[in-house]
Short mmCIF file of C-alpha atoms in Angstrom, two decimals:
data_model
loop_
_atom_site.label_atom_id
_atom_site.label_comp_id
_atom_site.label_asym_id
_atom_site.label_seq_id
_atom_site.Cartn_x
_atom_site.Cartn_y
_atom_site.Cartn_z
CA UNK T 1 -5.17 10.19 19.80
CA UNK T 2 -5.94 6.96 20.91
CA UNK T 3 -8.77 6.28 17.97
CA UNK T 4 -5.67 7.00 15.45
CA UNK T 5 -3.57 4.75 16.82
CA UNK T 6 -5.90 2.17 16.80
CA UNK T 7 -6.90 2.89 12.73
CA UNK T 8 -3.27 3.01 12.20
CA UNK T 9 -3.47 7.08 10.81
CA UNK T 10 -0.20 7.56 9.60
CA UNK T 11 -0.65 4.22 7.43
CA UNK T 12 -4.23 5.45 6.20
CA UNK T 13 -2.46 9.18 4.91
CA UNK T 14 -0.39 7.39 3.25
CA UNK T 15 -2.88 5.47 1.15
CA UNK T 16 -5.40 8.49 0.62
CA UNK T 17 -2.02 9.85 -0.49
CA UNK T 18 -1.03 7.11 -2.87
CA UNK T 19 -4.72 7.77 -4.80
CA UNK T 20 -5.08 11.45 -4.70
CA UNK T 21 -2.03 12.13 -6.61
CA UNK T 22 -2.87 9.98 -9.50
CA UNK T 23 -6.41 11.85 -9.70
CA UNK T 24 -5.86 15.33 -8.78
CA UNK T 25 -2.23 15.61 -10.21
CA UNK T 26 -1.79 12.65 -12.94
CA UNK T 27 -4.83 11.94 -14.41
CA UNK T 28 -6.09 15.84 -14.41
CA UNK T 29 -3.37 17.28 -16.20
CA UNK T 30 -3.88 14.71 -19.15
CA UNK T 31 -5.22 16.13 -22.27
CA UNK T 32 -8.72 15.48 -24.07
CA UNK T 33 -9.74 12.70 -21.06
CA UNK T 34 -12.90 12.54 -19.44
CA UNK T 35 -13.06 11.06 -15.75
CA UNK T 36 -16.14 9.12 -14.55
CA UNK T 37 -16.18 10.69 -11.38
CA UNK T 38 -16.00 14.40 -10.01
CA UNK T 39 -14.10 15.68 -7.24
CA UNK T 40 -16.17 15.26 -4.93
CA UNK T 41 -17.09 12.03 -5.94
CA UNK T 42 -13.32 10.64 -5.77
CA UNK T 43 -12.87 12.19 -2.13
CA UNK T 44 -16.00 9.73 -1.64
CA UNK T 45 -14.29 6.84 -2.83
CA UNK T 46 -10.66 7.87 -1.27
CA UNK T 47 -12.86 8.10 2.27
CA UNK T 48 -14.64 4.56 1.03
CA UNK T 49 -10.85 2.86 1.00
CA UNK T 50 -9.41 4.60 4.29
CA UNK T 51 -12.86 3.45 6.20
CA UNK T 52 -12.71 0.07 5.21
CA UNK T 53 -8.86 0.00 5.88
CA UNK T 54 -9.33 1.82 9.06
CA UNK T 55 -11.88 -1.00 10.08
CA UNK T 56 -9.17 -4.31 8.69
CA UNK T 57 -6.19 -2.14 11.36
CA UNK T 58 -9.13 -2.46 14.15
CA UNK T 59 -9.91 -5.96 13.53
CA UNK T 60 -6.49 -6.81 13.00
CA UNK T 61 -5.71 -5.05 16.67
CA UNK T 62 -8.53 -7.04 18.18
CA UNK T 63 -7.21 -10.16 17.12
CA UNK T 64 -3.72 -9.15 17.92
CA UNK T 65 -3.56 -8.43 22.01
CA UNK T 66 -2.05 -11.86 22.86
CA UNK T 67 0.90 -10.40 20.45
CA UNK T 68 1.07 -6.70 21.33
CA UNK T 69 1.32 -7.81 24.82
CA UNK T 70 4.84 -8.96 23.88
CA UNK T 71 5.83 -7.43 21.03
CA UNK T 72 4.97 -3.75 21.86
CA UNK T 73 2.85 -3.18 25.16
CA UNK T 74 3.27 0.39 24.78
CA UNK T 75 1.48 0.80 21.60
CA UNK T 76 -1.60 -2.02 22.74
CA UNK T 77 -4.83 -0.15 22.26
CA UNK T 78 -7.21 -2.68 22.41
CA UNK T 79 -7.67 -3.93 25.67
CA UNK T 80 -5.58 -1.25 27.10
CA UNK T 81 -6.91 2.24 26.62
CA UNK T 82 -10.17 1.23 24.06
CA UNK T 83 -12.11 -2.08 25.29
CA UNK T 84 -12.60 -4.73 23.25
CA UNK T 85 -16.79 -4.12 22.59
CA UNK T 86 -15.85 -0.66 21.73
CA UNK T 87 -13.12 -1.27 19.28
CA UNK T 88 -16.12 -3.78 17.52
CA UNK T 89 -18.31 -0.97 17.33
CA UNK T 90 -15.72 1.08 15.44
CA UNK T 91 -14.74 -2.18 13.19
CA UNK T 92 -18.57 -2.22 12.63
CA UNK T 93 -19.09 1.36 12.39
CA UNK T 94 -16.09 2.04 9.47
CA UNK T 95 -17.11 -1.05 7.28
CA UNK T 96 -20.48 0.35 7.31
CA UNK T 97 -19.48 3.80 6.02
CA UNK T 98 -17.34 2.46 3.67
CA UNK T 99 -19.12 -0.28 2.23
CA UNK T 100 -22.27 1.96 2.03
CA UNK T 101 -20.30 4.67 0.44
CA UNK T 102 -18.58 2.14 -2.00
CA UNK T 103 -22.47 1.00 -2.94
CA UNK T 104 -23.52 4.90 -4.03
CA UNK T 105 -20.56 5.05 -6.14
CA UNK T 106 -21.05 1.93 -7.61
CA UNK T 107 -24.56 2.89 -8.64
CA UNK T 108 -23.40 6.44 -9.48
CA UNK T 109 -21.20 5.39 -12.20
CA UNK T 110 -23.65 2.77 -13.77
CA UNK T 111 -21.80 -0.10 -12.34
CA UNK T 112 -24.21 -1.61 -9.19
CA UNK T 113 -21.98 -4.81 -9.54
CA UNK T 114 -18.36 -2.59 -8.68
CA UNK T 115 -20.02 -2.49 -4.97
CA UNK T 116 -18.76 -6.22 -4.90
CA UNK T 117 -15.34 -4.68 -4.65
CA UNK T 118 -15.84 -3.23 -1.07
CA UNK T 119 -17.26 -5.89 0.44
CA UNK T 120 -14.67 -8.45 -0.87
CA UNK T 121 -12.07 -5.79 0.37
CA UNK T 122 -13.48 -5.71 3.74
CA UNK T 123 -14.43 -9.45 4.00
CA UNK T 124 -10.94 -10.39 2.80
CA UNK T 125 -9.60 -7.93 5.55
CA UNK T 126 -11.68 -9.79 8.15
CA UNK T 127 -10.29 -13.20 6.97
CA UNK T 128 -6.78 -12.14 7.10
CA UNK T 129 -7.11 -10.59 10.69
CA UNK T 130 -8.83 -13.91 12.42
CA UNK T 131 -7.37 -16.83 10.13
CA UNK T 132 -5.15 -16.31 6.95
CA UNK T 133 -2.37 -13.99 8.83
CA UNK T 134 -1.20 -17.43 10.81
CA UNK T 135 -0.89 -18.87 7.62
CA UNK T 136 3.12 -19.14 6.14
CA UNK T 137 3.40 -16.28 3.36
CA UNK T 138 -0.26 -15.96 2.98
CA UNK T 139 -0.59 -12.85 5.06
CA UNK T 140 2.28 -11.47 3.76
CA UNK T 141 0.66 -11.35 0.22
CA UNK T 142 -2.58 -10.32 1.39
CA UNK T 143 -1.75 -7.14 3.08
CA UNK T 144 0.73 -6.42 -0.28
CA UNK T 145 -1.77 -7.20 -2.30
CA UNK T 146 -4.88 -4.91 -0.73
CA UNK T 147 -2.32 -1.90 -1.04
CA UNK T 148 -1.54 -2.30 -4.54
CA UNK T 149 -5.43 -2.62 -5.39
CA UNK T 150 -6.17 0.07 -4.16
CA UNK T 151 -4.17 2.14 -6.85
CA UNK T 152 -5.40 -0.08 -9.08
CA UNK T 153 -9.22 0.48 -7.92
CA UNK T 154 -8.45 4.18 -8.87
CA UNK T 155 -8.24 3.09 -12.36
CA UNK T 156 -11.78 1.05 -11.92
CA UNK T 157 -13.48 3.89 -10.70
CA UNK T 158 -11.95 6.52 -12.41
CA UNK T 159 -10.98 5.23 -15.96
CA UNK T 160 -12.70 2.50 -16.60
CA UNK T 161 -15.99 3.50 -16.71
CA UNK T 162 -15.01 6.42 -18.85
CA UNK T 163 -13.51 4.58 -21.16
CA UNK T 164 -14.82 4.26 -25.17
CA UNK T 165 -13.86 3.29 -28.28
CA UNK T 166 -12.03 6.58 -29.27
CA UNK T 167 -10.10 6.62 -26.25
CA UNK T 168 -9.49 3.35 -25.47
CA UNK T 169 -5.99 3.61 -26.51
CA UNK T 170 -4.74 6.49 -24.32
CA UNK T 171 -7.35 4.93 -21.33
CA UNK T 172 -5.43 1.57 -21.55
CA UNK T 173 -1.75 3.47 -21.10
CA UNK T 174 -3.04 5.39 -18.03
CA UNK T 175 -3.60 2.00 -16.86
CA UNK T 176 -0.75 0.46 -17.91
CA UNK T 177 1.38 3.24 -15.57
CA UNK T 178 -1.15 2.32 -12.58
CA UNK T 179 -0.63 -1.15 -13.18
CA UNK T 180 3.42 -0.64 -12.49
CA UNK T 181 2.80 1.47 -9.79
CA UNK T 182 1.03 -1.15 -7.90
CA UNK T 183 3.23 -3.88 -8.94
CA UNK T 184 5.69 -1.56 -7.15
CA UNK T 185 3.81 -1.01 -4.24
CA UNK T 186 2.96 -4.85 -4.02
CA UNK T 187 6.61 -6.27 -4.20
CA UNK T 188 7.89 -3.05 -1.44
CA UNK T 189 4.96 -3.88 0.91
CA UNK T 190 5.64 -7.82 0.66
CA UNK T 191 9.47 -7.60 1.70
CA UNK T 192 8.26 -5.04 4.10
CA UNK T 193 5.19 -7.36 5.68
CA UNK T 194 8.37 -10.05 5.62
CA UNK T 195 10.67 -7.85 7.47
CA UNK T 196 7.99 -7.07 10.47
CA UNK T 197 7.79 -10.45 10.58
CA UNK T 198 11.09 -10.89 11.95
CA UNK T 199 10.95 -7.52 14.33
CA UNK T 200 7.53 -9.87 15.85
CA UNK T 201 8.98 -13.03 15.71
CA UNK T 202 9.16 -13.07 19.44
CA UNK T 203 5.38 -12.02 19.43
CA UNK T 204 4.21 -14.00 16.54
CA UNK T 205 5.66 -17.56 18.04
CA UNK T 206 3.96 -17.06 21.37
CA UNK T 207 0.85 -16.68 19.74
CA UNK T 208 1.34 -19.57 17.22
CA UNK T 209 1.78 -18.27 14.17
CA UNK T 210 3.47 -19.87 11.30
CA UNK T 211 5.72 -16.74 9.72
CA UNK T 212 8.34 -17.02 7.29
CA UNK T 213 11.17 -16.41 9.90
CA UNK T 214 9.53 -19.03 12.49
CA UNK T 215 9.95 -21.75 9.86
CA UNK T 216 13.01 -20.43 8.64
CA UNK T 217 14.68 -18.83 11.53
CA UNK T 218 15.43 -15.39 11.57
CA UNK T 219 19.05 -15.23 10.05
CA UNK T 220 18.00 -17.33 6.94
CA UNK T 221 14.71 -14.88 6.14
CA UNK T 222 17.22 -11.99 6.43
CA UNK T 223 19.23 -13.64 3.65
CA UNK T 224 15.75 -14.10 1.67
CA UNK T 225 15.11 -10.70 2.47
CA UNK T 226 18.37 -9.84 1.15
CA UNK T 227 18.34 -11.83 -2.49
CA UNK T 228 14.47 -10.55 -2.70
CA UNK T 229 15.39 -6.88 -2.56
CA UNK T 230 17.52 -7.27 -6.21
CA UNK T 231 13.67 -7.64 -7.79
CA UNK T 232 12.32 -4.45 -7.23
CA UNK T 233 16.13 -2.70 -7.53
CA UNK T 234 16.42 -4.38 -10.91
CA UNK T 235 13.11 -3.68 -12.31
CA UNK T 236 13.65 0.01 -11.17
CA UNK T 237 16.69 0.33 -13.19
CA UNK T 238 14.92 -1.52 -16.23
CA UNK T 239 11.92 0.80 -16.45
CA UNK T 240 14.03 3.76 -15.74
CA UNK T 241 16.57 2.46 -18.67
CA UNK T 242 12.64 1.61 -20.92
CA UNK T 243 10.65 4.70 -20.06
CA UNK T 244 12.35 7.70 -18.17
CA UNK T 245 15.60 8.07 -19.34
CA UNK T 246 14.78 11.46 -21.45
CA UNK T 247 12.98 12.98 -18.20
CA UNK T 248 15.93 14.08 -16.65
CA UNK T 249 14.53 15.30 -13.62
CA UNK T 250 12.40 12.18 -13.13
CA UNK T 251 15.59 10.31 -13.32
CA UNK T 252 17.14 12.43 -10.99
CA UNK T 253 14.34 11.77 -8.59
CA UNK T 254 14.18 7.93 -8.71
CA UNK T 255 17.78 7.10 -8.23
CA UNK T 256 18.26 10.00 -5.32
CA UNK T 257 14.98 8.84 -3.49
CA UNK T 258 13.68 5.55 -4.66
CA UNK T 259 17.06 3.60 -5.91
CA UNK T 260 19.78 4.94 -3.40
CA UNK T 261 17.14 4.08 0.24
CA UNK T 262 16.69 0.48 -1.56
CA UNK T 263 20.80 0.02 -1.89
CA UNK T 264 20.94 1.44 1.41
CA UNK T 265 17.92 -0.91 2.79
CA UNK T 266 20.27 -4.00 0.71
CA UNK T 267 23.47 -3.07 2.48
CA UNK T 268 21.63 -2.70 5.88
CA UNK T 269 19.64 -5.97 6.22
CA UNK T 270 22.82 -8.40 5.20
CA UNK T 271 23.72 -7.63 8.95
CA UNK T 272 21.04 -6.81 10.72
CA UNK T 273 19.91 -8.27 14.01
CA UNK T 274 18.29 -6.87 16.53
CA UNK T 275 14.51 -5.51 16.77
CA UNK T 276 15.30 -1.88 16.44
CA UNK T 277 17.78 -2.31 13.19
CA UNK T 278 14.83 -4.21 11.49
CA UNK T 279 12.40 -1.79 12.80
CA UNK T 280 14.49 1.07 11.33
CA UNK T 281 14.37 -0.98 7.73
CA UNK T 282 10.93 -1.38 7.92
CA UNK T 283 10.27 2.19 7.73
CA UNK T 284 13.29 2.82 4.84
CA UNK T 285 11.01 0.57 3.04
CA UNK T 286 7.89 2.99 3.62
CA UNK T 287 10.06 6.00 2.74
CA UNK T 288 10.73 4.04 -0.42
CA UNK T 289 6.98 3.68 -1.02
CA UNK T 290 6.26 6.53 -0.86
CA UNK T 291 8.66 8.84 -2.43
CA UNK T 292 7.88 6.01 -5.23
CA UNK T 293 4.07 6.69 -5.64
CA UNK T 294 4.95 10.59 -5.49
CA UNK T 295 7.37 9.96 -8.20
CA UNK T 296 4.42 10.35 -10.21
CA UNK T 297 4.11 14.09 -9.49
CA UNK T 298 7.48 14.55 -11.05
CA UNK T 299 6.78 12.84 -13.89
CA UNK T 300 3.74 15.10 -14.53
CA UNK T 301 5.69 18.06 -14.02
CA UNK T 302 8.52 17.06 -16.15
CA UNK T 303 6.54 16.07 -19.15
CA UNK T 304 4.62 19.40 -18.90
CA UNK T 305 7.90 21.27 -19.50
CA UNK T 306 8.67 19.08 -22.08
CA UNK T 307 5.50 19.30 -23.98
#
């Protein structure tokens, strides 16, 4: 129990999550398309991504006992119930696997060069654990940013490589739909990083960090919070309005469990102010991702009993 705390588990499901559905349930029940990789070979590169994510949480808890120690003593790991050489070990240990496991694939698929993507990954994860996290907004768009690739790398692995001239069409629009999935993911996961910001402020200043809501103060990054939430509310109700209006039941879906937790997250944050209200927002916002990447299983199933 302590070893999933300290990779962050629940955090991890949820991204194995995010690219198993677009394999196993989207991109399999597509007609006349041929997928680079088997199976097997995808549960090898969803392991590749949770490894090398599992290793960026343990870094990022090394770096982070000066904070924990204020922000959330109960849930400090490192330091606490794993030592600090140990936790190394296991940051060591997971980039290994998953870098190695990235470089098989890589060569599997004809693309030895793809293996870059791993080790950028983890490097970039390093970086933002020990420097660029103290750094105003740049964490914040890091950590958005590695989630939404990592839809995205399903598409590199999976489509890309598979991809010729006859196909190229159809290819490019399964792309297109990952592509708006992970600009979704990247703008949910950005307000989100922004709104634990605020629930660590306390935290964050001690250990002299330069966060959105230290520079601003707390009550004005609320209000950015606030205005920044219209984006992905608006864009929903565009693409909905663009793409999914004759899919009734996707419709259904999106407004019950997508739109309606986002106008609840807007009405919520206006007024919010203590540590546990912002802590309870946080996690609306990871409802809202993802009942937003399993909105793709509806939309599968719907367009089946259409066709």
């Amino acid at each position: 129990m302590k070893f999933l705390k300290l990779i962050r588990y629940q955090n991890l499901l949820m991204l194995a999550l995010m690219q198993l559905v677009f394999h196993f349930v989207f991109f399999k029940n597509q007609t006349d398309i041929f997928l680079a990789l088997a199976d097997w070979q995808f549960l090898l590169l969803v392991l590749a991504t949770v490894t090398i994510a599992a290793g960026g949480y343990v870094i990022n808890n090394i770096m982070d006992q000066e904070t924990d120690q204020i922000t959330k003593p109960e849930n400090q790991v490192v330091g606490n119930s794993i030592s600090e050489a140990a936790a190394y070990n296991i940051y060591a240990a997971l980039n290994i696997i998953g870098v190695g496991i990235g470089f098989y694939l890589s060569n599997l698929i004809g693309k030895p060069m793809f293996s870059g993507v791993f080790i950028g990954v983890s490097a970039t994860l390093y970086m933002y654990a020990t420097n660029l996290k103290q750094n105003l907004l740049v964490g914040n768009i890091i950590v958005a940013l590695l989630l939404s690739f990592s839809v995205i790398l399903v598409g590199i692995f999976d489509l890309y490589p598979a991809t010729y001239e006859e196909n190229r069409v159809q290819m490019a629009m399964l792309f297109s739909i990952l592509l708006d999935y992970a600009v979704f993911a990247f703008i949910i996961n950005f307000i989100r990083e922004i709104v634990k910001d605020i629930e660590d402020m306390d935290g964050d200043y001690n250990a002299g960090m330069s966060t959105l809501p230290i520079i601003l103060g707390k009550e004005r990054t609320t209000k950015l919070v606030f205005g920044l939430t219209f984006i992905p509310i608006a864009l929903l109700l565009w693409y909905l309005n663009e793409n999914l209006l004759s899919l009734e039941w996707v419709l259904f879906y999106l407004l019950l469990f997508v739109l309606a937790p986002l106008l609840y997250f807007l009405i919520k944050i206006w007024s919010a102010k203590s540590k546990k209200e912002y802590s309870h927002l946080s996690l609306i916002l990871k409802l809202v991702l993802l009942f937003g990447i399993l909105s793709i299983v509806v939309i599968t199933v719907n367009m089946k009993f259409n066709a």
